[in-house]
Rosetta silent file (secondary structure, phi, psi, omega in degrees, C-alpha in Angstrom):
SEQUENCE: XXXXXXXXXXXXXXXXXXXXXXXXXXXXXXXXXXXXXXXXXXXXXXXXXXXXXXXXXXXXXXXXXXXXXXXXXXXXXXXXXXXXXXXXXXXX
SCORE:     score description
SCORE:     0.000 S_00000001
   1 L     0.000  125.405 -177.801   -1.112   14.288  -44.905 S_00000001
   2 L   -68.900  147.963  179.277   -3.260   14.571  -41.738 S_00000001
   3 L   -79.960  154.189  178.570   -1.727   16.247  -38.715 S_00000001
   4 L   -71.128  146.343  178.873   -1.046   14.307  -35.543 S_00000001
   5 L   -65.036  148.231  177.884   -3.572   14.808  -32.752 S_00000001
   6 L   -75.647  125.424  179.445   -2.624   17.293  -30.057 S_00000001
   7 L   -64.902  146.757  176.575   -1.727   15.437  -26.851 S_00000001
   8 L   -78.048  154.150 -178.646   -3.860   16.268  -23.859 S_00000001
   9 L   -55.479  136.591  176.040   -2.139   17.993  -20.930 S_00000001
  10 L    81.215   -7.539 -178.744   -0.209   15.608  -18.719 S_00000001
  11 L   -80.461  156.599  176.809   -0.455   12.645  -21.099 S_00000001
  12 L   -55.955  139.536 -178.262    2.636   10.681  -22.158 S_00000001
  13 L    90.422   -9.129  177.693    4.317   12.412  -25.078 S_00000001
  14 L   -78.600  133.949 -179.461    3.146   15.832  -23.948 S_00000001
  15 L   -59.161  145.179  171.894    6.024   18.325  -23.797 S_00000001
  16 E  -103.116  126.384 -179.430    7.397   19.317  -20.402 S_00000001
  17 E  -126.331  156.509  174.183    8.147   23.036  -20.162 S_00000001
  18 E   -96.744  128.366  176.426    9.454   25.350  -17.481 S_00000001
  19 E  -104.335  126.478  176.896    7.151   28.244  -16.592 S_00000001
  20 E  -112.579  135.430 -179.096    8.867   31.289  -15.086 S_00000001
  21 E  -107.598  137.824  179.206    6.906   33.973  -13.293 S_00000001
  22 E  -119.132  145.311  172.922    7.957   37.624  -13.147 S_00000001
  23 L    50.131 -120.207 -177.257    6.926   40.457  -10.783 S_00000001
  24 H   -62.135  -27.509  177.000    3.200   40.265   -9.934 S_00000001
  25 H   -67.873  -39.830  177.500    2.927   36.819  -11.502 S_00000001
  26 H   -63.976  -42.721  179.185    5.587   35.547   -9.103 S_00000001
  27 H   -63.009  -41.913 -178.849    3.738   37.103   -6.171 S_00000001
  28 H   -68.546  -39.268 -178.388    0.437   35.546   -7.265 S_00000001
  29 H   -78.496  -29.991 -177.576    1.917   32.080   -7.854 S_00000001
  30 L    79.187    8.347  177.477    4.077   32.126   -4.746 S_00000001
  31 L  -141.869  157.727  177.116    6.935   30.482   -6.670 S_00000001
  32 L   -75.470  -32.855 -177.586    9.610   31.657   -9.129 S_00000001
  33 E  -174.810  172.496 -179.969    8.820   28.898  -11.589 S_00000001
  34 E  -165.141  167.610  177.099    7.693   25.332  -12.106 S_00000001
  35 E  -104.619  140.431  176.027    7.449   22.593  -14.697 S_00000001
  36 E  -135.384  158.627  174.028    4.213   21.648  -16.428 S_00000001
  37 E  -109.676  122.320 -178.662    3.243   19.226  -19.170 S_00000001
  38 L  -163.549  155.353 -179.424    1.159   20.785  -21.933 S_00000001
  39 L   -92.894  -25.549 -179.268    0.930   20.915  -25.719 S_00000001
  40 E  -132.822  164.506  176.275    0.093   24.633  -26.046 S_00000001
  41 H   -58.410  -44.336 -179.773    0.707   27.839  -24.133 S_00000001
  42 H   -59.275  -41.109  177.914   -3.008   27.960  -23.261 S_00000001
  43 H   -66.329  -39.969  178.419   -2.912   24.442  -21.814 S_00000001
  44 H   -63.388  -42.193  179.978    0.186   25.292  -19.774 S_00000001
  45 H   -66.281  -37.113  176.840   -1.491   28.414  -18.408 S_00000001
  46 H   -63.135  -40.750  177.130   -4.610   26.426  -17.505 S_00000001
  47 H   -62.965  -43.796  178.764   -2.412   23.967  -15.581 S_00000001
  48 H   -63.920  -41.602  178.564   -0.712   26.849  -13.765 S_00000001
  49 H   -64.213  -36.488  176.266   -4.050   28.434  -12.935 S_00000001
  50 H   -63.559  -30.157  178.843   -5.246   25.116  -11.534 S_00000001
  51 H   -84.467  -30.740 -173.056   -2.261   25.124   -9.200 S_00000001
  52 L  -137.686   87.581 -176.588   -2.413   28.841   -8.291 S_00000001
  53 H   -57.963  -28.686 -178.531   -5.907   30.383   -8.425 S_00000001
  54 H   -66.256  -11.747  178.405   -4.477   33.814   -7.574 S_00000001
  55 H   -74.458  -11.958 -172.501   -2.910   33.924  -11.071 S_00000001
  56 H   -51.545  -51.406 -177.769   -6.282   34.525  -12.739 S_00000001
  57 H   -66.713  -37.645 -179.467   -6.072   38.332  -12.848 S_00000001
  58 H   -66.959  -45.794 -177.744   -2.415   38.315  -13.866 S_00000001
  59 H   -64.166  -25.851  179.876   -2.892   35.824  -16.710 S_00000001
  60 H   -67.852  -23.643 -175.040   -5.730   37.951  -18.109 S_00000001
  61 H  -123.763   -0.864 -174.564   -3.324   40.836  -18.827 S_00000001
  62 L   -77.359  160.600  169.959    0.120   39.207  -19.063 S_00000001
  63 E  -102.613  146.871 -177.354    2.419   38.823  -22.033 S_00000001
  64 E  -120.491  127.897  176.866    3.861   35.366  -22.696 S_00000001
  65 E  -111.777  130.763  176.456    7.355   34.692  -23.992 S_00000001
  66 E  -113.908  112.470 -176.558    8.303   31.274  -25.304 S_00000001
  67 L    51.218   41.433  174.273   12.062   30.875  -25.476 S_00000001
  68 L    88.556    0.859 -178.922   12.366   34.678  -25.572 S_00000001
  69 E  -120.597  136.734  178.034    9.684   35.421  -28.195 S_00000001
  70 E   -63.896  134.394 -177.209    6.198   36.805  -27.622 S_00000001
  71 L  -138.747  155.596  173.030    3.568   34.175  -28.436 S_00000001
  72 L   -82.904  169.751  179.083   -0.225   33.761  -28.356 S_00000001
  73 L   -63.268  -21.536 -178.408   -1.975   31.200  -26.172 S_00000001
  74 L   -81.697   -6.517 -176.652   -2.408   28.968  -29.228 S_00000001
  75 L   -62.890  138.294  178.241    1.362   28.527  -29.702 S_00000001
  76 E   -77.659  145.557  178.394    2.605   24.935  -29.603 S_00000001
  77 L  -101.614  152.408  173.404    5.132   23.940  -26.956 S_00000001
  78 L  -123.001  150.806 -177.361    8.188   21.765  -27.381 S_00000001
  79 L   -55.383  131.656  177.076    9.888   19.690  -24.733 S_00000001
  80 L    88.157   -1.929  179.398   12.385   21.720  -22.700 S_00000001
  81 L   -69.441  163.996  176.154   11.071   25.146  -23.701 S_00000001
  82 E  -118.376  123.541  177.746   10.797   28.043  -21.261 S_00000001
  83 E  -108.183  120.784 -178.922    7.496   29.923  -21.003 S_00000001
  84 E  -107.978  137.095  179.038    7.723   33.254  -19.196 S_00000001
  85 E  -107.058  112.867 -178.130    4.718   35.066  -17.711 S_00000001
  86 E  -116.198  108.871  174.821    5.245   38.827  -17.716 S_00000001
  87 L   -73.792  165.215  176.835    2.555   41.014  -16.193 S_00000001
  88 L   -59.405  140.646  179.083    2.401   44.682  -17.234 S_00000001
  89 L  -104.557  140.440  175.180    5.193   46.681  -15.634 S_00000001
  90 L   -93.435  160.298  175.919    4.739   50.164  -14.194 S_00000001
  91 L   107.549 -168.300 -178.628    7.354   52.861  -14.400 S_00000001
  92 L  -171.104    0.000    0.000    9.543   54.098  -17.121 S_00000001
């Protein structure tokens, strides 16, 4: 059975997710969080980068949690999920 096509970002039927920024990601974005429409983590990050160019360096080294679990940029999103952007933390 063929798989359904992946919706393009922002199109009807594309999941809406909440993106939360932590530490340096929050400073770069200038907001605590926001909602985006995207089918994959990578698409959501591209949308965020389009809104906040200063995120570029942070996104290059950050870890991404989707509903509390570490995921790659290729991970599919579902409506209502929470995507967290965690830059590397210093200290111990």
